[in-house]
């Protein structure tokens, strides 16, 4: 049997959707977070980056571990925004100023995560900071819909942040790319 490029693309999209479609069966982020599929999923969509964001996990820890901590505390309801974007958010248990936000575009299958935190590698921030990360898009390729949704979430949680940073697929921290003018939603090749 010969598959066309369109069939191969459709099959790949279906496989990607199966990686996260189970999340929408839950009402709250906590319910999803205790599903045995949750931790492996978070690890698969989080860049390999070690840091200390002040989550009480020791000195440096994997970003995925800190993201899990941020999503395991008091939860928000899982939402579908604009009939397209699946959003999970919560705050770290017993340290609710640290918060996590997971955004999934159910049409393009782009996944972007973010964490509100107050420290980076032993130094306290001047206020809340936002760390955005993805294994699928570059900093300049972050979808504008994500930026609108995460900015709304930040505003509802802490008002504003003192700093925004981005971590890419390779685990490189970029302190300035979110300040540059961004083209609309280009995918990283």
Coordinates of N, CA and C in Angstrom, one line a residue, residues 34-180:
X34 N -2.8 13.7 38.0 CA -2.6 12.4 38.7 C -2.8 11.2 37.8
X35 N -3.2 11.5 36.5 CA -3.2 10.4 35.5 C -1.8 10.0 35.3
X36 N -1.5 8.7 35.2 CA -0.2 8.2 35.0 C 0.5 8.6 33.7
X37 N -0.3 9.1 32.7 CA 0.2 9.5 31.5 C 0.7 11.0 31.5
X38 N 0.4 11.7 32.6 CA 0.7 13.1 32.6 C 2.2 13.4 32.7
X39 N 2.9 12.8 33.7 CA 4.3 13.1 33.8 C 5.1 12.8 32.6
X40 N 4.9 11.6 32.0 CA 5.6 11.3 30.7 C 5.3 12.3 29.6
X41 N 4.0 12.7 29.5 CA 3.6 13.7 28.5 C 4.3 15.0 28.8
X42 N 4.3 15.5 30.0 CA 5.0 16.8 30.3 C 6.5 16.7 30.0
X43 N 7.1 15.6 30.3 CA 8.5 15.4 30.0 C 8.8 15.4 28.5
X44 N 7.8 14.9 27.7 CA 8.0 14.8 26.2 C 7.8 16.2 25.6
X45 N 7.2 17.1 26.2 CA 6.9 18.4 25.6 C 7.7 19.6 26.2
X46 N 8.6 19.2 27.1 CA 9.4 20.2 27.8 C 10.9 20.1 27.4
X47 N 11.5 21.2 27.0 CA 12.9 21.2 26.7 C 13.8 20.7 27.9
X48 N 14.9 20.0 27.5 CA 15.8 19.5 28.6 C 16.6 20.7 29.0
X49 N 16.3 21.2 30.2 CA 16.9 22.4 30.7 C 17.0 22.3 32.3
X50 N 18.1 22.5 32.8 CA 18.3 22.4 34.3 C 18.4 23.8 34.8
X51 N 17.7 24.1 35.9 CA 17.8 25.4 36.6 C 17.2 25.3 37.9
X52 N 17.2 26.3 38.7 CA 16.6 26.4 40.0 C 15.6 27.6 39.9
X53 N 14.3 27.3 39.7 CA 13.3 28.4 39.7 C 12.7 28.6 41.0
X54 N 13.3 28.1 42.1 CA 12.8 28.4 43.4 C 11.6 27.5 43.8
X55 N 11.6 26.3 43.2 CA 10.4 25.4 43.5 C 10.7 24.4 44.7
X56 N 11.9 24.6 45.4 CA 12.2 23.8 46.5 C 12.6 22.4 46.2
X57 N 13.1 22.1 45.0 CA 13.4 20.8 44.5 C 14.9 20.5 44.7
X58 N 15.6 21.4 45.4 CA 17.1 21.3 45.5 C 17.7 22.4 44.7
X59 N 19.0 22.2 44.3 CA 19.7 23.2 43.6 C 19.1 23.3 42.2
X60 N 19.6 22.6 41.2 CA 19.0 22.6 39.9 C 18.2 21.4 39.7
X61 N 17.1 21.6 38.9 CA 16.3 20.4 38.6 C 15.9 20.6 37.1
X62 N 15.4 19.5 36.5 CA 14.9 19.6 35.1 C 13.7 20.5 35.1
X63 N 13.6 21.2 34.0 CA 12.5 22.1 33.8 C 11.2 21.3 33.9
X64 N 11.1 20.1 33.3 CA 9.9 19.3 33.4 C 9.5 19.0 34.8
X65 N 10.4 18.7 35.7 CA 10.1 18.5 37.1 C 9.5 19.7 37.7
X66 N 10.0 20.9 37.4 CA 9.5 22.1 38.0 C 8.1 22.5 37.4
X67 N 7.9 22.1 36.1 CA 6.6 22.4 35.5 C 5.6 21.5 36.1
X68 N 5.9 20.2 36.3 CA 5.0 19.3 37.0 C 4.6 19.8 38.4
X69 N 5.6 20.3 39.1 CA 5.3 20.9 40.5 C 4.3 22.0 40.3
X70 N 4.5 22.9 39.3 CA 3.6 24.0 39.1 C 2.2 23.6 38.7
X71 N 2.1 22.5 38.1 CA 0.7 22.0 37.7 C 0.1 21.0 38.7
X72 N 0.7 20.7 39.8 CA 0.2 19.7 40.7 C -0.5 20.3 41.9
X73 N -0.5 21.6 42.0 CA -1.1 22.3 43.2 C -2.6 22.6 42.9
X74 N -3.1 23.6 43.7 CA -4.5 24.0 43.5 C -4.7 24.4 42.0
X75 N -5.7 23.7 41.5 CA -5.9 23.7 40.0 C -6.9 24.8 39.6
X76 N -6.8 25.1 38.3 CA -7.8 25.8 37.6 C -8.6 24.7 36.8
X77 N -9.8 25.1 36.3 CA -10.5 24.1 35.4 C -9.8 24.1 34.1
X78 N -9.8 22.9 33.5 CA -9.3 22.8 32.1 C -10.2 23.5 31.2
X79 N -9.7 24.2 30.3 CA -10.6 25.0 29.4 C -10.2 24.8 27.9
X80 N -11.2 25.0 27.1 CA -11.0 25.1 25.7 C -11.3 26.6 25.3
X81 N -10.2 27.3 24.8 CA -10.4 28.7 24.5 C -10.6 28.8 22.9
X82 N -11.5 29.6 22.5 CA -11.7 29.9 21.1 C -12.0 28.7 20.3
X83 N -12.6 27.7 21.0 CA -13.0 26.4 20.3 C -11.7 25.7 19.7
X84 N -10.5 26.0 20.2 CA -9.3 25.4 19.6 C -8.2 25.1 20.6
X85 N -8.0 25.9 21.6 CA -6.8 25.8 22.4 C -7.2 25.2 23.8
X86 N -6.5 24.1 24.0 CA -6.7 23.3 25.3 C -5.7 23.9 26.3
X87 N -6.3 24.4 27.5 CA -5.4 25.1 28.4 C -5.6 24.4 29.8
X88 N -4.4 24.1 30.4 CA -4.4 23.6 31.8 C -3.5 24.6 32.6
X89 N -3.9 24.9 33.8 CA -3.1 25.8 34.6 C -3.4 25.4 36.1
X90 N -2.4 25.7 36.9 CA -2.5 25.5 38.4 C -1.4 26.2 39.0
X91 N -1.3 26.1 40.3 CA -0.1 26.7 41.0 C 0.5 25.6 41.9
X92 N 1.8 25.8 42.3 CA 2.5 24.9 43.0 C 1.9 24.7 44.4
X93 N 1.7 23.5 44.8 CA 1.1 23.2 46.2 C 2.0 23.8 47.2
X94 N 1.4 24.4 48.2 CA 2.1 25.0 49.4 C 3.1 26.2 49.0
X95 N 3.0 26.6 47.7 CA 3.8 27.8 47.3 C 3.1 28.3 46.0
X96 N 1.9 28.8 46.2 CA 1.0 29.1 45.1 C 1.5 30.3 44.2
X97 N 2.4 31.1 44.7 CA 2.9 32.1 43.7 C 3.6 31.5 42.5
X98 N 4.2 30.3 42.6 CA 4.7 29.7 41.4 C 3.6 29.0 40.7
X99 N 3.4 29.2 39.4 CA 2.3 28.8 38.6 C 2.7 28.2 37.3
X100 N 1.9 27.3 36.8 CA 2.1 26.7 35.5 C 0.9 26.9 34.5
X101 N 1.2 27.0 33.2 CA 0.2 27.2 32.2 C 0.6 26.3 31.0
X102 N -0.2 25.4 30.6 CA 0.0 24.5 29.4 C -1.0 24.8 28.4
X103 N -0.5 25.1 27.1 CA -1.4 25.6 26.0 C -1.2 24.7 24.9
X104 N -2.2 24.0 24.3 CA -2.2 23.1 23.2 C -3.1 23.6 22.1
X105 N -2.6 23.8 20.9 CA -3.4 24.2 19.8 C -3.9 22.9 19.2
X106 N -5.1 22.6 19.3 CA -5.7 21.3 18.8 C -5.8 21.2 17.3
X107 N -5.6 22.3 16.6 CA -5.6 22.3 15.2 C -4.2 22.1 14.6
X108 N -3.2 22.8 15.1 CA -1.9 22.7 14.5 C -1.0 21.7 15.4
X109 N -1.5 21.3 16.6 CA -0.8 20.5 17.5 C 0.5 21.1 18.1
X110 N 0.5 22.4 18.1 CA 1.6 23.1 18.7 C 1.4 23.2 20.2
X111 N 2.4 22.9 21.0 CA 2.3 22.9 22.5 C 3.3 23.9 23.0
X112 N 2.9 24.8 23.9 CA 3.7 25.8 24.6 C 3.4 25.8 26.1
X113 N 4.4 25.8 26.9 CA 4.3 25.8 28.3 C 4.8 27.1 28.9
X114 N 4.4 27.5 30.1 CA 5.0 28.6 30.8 C 4.9 28.5 32.3
X115 N 5.8 29.1 32.9 CA 5.8 29.1 34.4 C 6.0 30.5 34.9
X116 N 5.2 30.9 35.9 CA 5.4 32.1 36.6 C 6.3 31.7 37.8
X117 N 7.4 32.4 38.0 CA 8.4 32.1 39.1 C 9.0 33.3 39.6
X118 N 9.7 33.2 40.8 CA 10.2 34.3 41.5 C 11.7 34.3 41.7
X119 N 12.4 33.2 41.2 CA 13.8 33.1 41.4 C 14.4 32.4 40.2
X120 N 15.7 32.6 40.0 CA 16.4 31.9 38.9 C 17.8 31.6 39.4
X121 N 18.1 30.3 39.6 CA 19.4 29.9 39.9 C 20.0 30.7 41.1
X122 N 19.2 30.7 42.2 CA 19.6 31.3 43.5 C 19.5 32.8 43.6
X123 N 19.0 33.5 42.6 CA 18.8 34.9 42.7 C 17.3 35.2 42.5
X124 N 16.8 36.1 43.4 CA 15.4 36.4 43.4 C 15.2 37.4 42.3
X125 N 14.0 37.3 41.6 CA 13.6 38.3 40.6 C 13.1 39.6 41.2
X126 N 13.0 40.6 40.5 CA 12.4 41.9 41.0 C 10.9 41.8 41.1
X127 N 10.3 40.8 40.8 CA 8.9 40.5 40.8 C 8.6 39.2 40.1
X128 N 7.4 38.9 39.8 CA 7.2 37.7 39.1 C 7.8 37.7 37.7
X129 N 8.3 36.6 37.3 CA 8.9 36.4 35.9 C 8.2 35.3 35.2
X130 N 8.2 35.4 33.9 CA 7.5 34.4 33.1 C 8.5 33.7 32.2
X131 N 8.5 32.3 32.4 CA 9.4 31.5 31.5 C 8.5 30.7 30.6
X132 N 8.7 30.9 29.3 CA 8.0 30.3 28.2 C 8.9 29.3 27.5
X133 N 8.3 28.1 27.2 CA 9.2 27.1 26.6 C 8.4 26.3 25.6
X134 N 9.1 25.7 24.6 CA 8.5 24.8 23.7 C 9.5 24.0 23.0
X135 N 9.1 22.8 22.6 CA 10.0 21.9 21.8 C 9.6 22.0 20.4
X136 N 8.6 22.8 20.0 CA 8.0 22.8 18.7 C 8.2 24.1 17.9
X137 N 8.3 25.2 18.7 CA 8.4 26.5 18.0 C 9.6 27.3 18.5
X138 N 10.2 28.1 17.7 CA 11.2 29.0 18.2 C 10.6 30.2 18.9
X139 N 11.4 31.0 19.5 CA 10.9 32.2 20.2 C 10.1 33.1 19.3
X140 N 10.7 33.3 18.1 CA 10.0 34.2 17.2 C 8.8 33.5 16.5
X141 N 8.7 32.2 16.7 CA 7.5 31.5 16.1 C 6.4 31.2 17.1
X142 N 6.5 31.7 18.3 CA 5.4 31.5 19.3 C 4.1 32.0 18.7
X143 N 3.1 31.2 18.7 CA 1.8 31.7 18.1 C 1.3 32.9 18.8
X144 N 0.8 33.9 18.1 CA 0.2 35.1 18.7 C -1.0 34.8 19.6
X145 N -1.7 33.7 19.2 CA -2.8 33.3 20.1 C -2.3 32.8 21.5
X146 N -1.2 32.1 21.5 CA -0.6 31.7 22.8 C -0.3 33.0 23.6
X147 N 0.4 33.9 23.0 CA 0.8 35.1 23.7 C -0.4 35.9 24.2
X148 N -1.4 36.0 23.5 CA -2.6 36.6 24.0 C -3.2 35.8 25.2
X149 N -3.3 34.5 25.0 CA -3.9 33.7 26.1 C -3.0 33.7 27.4
X150 N -1.7 33.6 27.2 CA -0.8 33.6 28.4 C -0.8 35.0 29.0
X151 N -0.8 36.0 28.2 CA -0.8 37.4 28.8 C -2.1 37.6 29.6
X152 N -3.2 37.1 29.1 CA -4.5 37.2 29.9 C -4.4 36.4 31.2
X153 N -3.8 35.2 31.1 CA -3.6 34.4 32.3 C -2.7 35.1 33.3
X154 N -1.6 35.6 32.9 CA -0.7 36.3 33.7 C -1.4 37.5 34.4
X155 N -2.1 38.3 33.6 CA -2.9 39.4 34.2 C -3.8 39.0 35.3
X156 N -4.5 37.8 35.0 CA -5.5 37.4 36.0 C -4.8 36.8 37.3
X157 N -3.6 36.4 37.2 CA -2.9 35.7 38.3 C -2.0 36.7 39.1
X158 N -1.2 37.5 38.4 CA -0.2 38.4 39.1 C -0.2 39.8 38.6
X159 N -1.1 40.1 37.6 CA -1.1 41.5 37.0 C -0.1 41.6 35.9
X160 N 1.2 41.6 36.2 CA 2.2 41.7 35.2 C 3.5 41.0 35.6
X161 N 4.4 40.8 34.7 CA 5.7 40.2 35.1 C 6.8 41.2 34.8
X162 N 7.9 41.0 35.6 CA 9.0 41.9 35.5 C 9.9 41.5 34.3
X163 N 9.9 40.2 34.0 CA 10.7 39.7 32.9 C 10.1 38.5 32.2
X164 N 10.3 38.4 30.9 CA 9.9 37.2 30.1 C 11.2 36.6 29.5
X165 N 11.2 35.2 29.6 CA 12.3 34.5 29.0 C 11.8 33.3 28.2
X166 N 12.6 32.8 27.3 CA 12.2 31.7 26.5 C 13.3 30.6 26.5
X167 N 12.8 29.3 26.5 CA 13.8 28.2 26.4 C 13.3 27.4 25.2
X168 N 14.3 27.2 24.3 CA 14.0 26.5 23.0 C 14.2 24.9 23.1
X169 N 14.0 24.3 22.1 CA 14.1 22.8 22.0 C 15.5 22.3 22.5
X170 N 16.5 23.1 22.1 CA 17.9 22.7 22.5 C 18.2 23.0 24.0
X171 N 17.2 23.6 24.7 CA 17.4 23.9 26.1 C 18.2 25.2 26.3
X172 N 18.2 26.1 25.4 CA 18.9 27.3 25.5 C 18.0 28.4 26.0
X173 N 18.4 29.1 27.0 CA 17.6 30.2 27.6 C 17.9 31.5 26.9
X174 N 16.9 32.2 26.4 CA 17.0 33.4 25.7 C 16.3 34.5 26.5
X175 N 17.1 35.5 26.9 CA 16.6 36.6 27.8 C 15.9 37.7 27.0
X176 N 16.1 37.8 25.7 CA 15.7 39.0 25.0 C 14.8 38.8 23.8
X177 N 14.6 37.5 23.4 CA 13.8 37.3 22.1 C 12.4 37.7 22.3
X178 N 11.8 37.7 23.4 CA 10.4 38.0 23.6 C 10.2 39.5 23.6
X179 N 11.2 40.3 23.6 CA 11.1 41.7 23.5 C 11.2 42.2 22.0
X180 N 11.6 41.4 21.1 CA 11.7 41.7 19.7 C 10.4 41.6 19.1

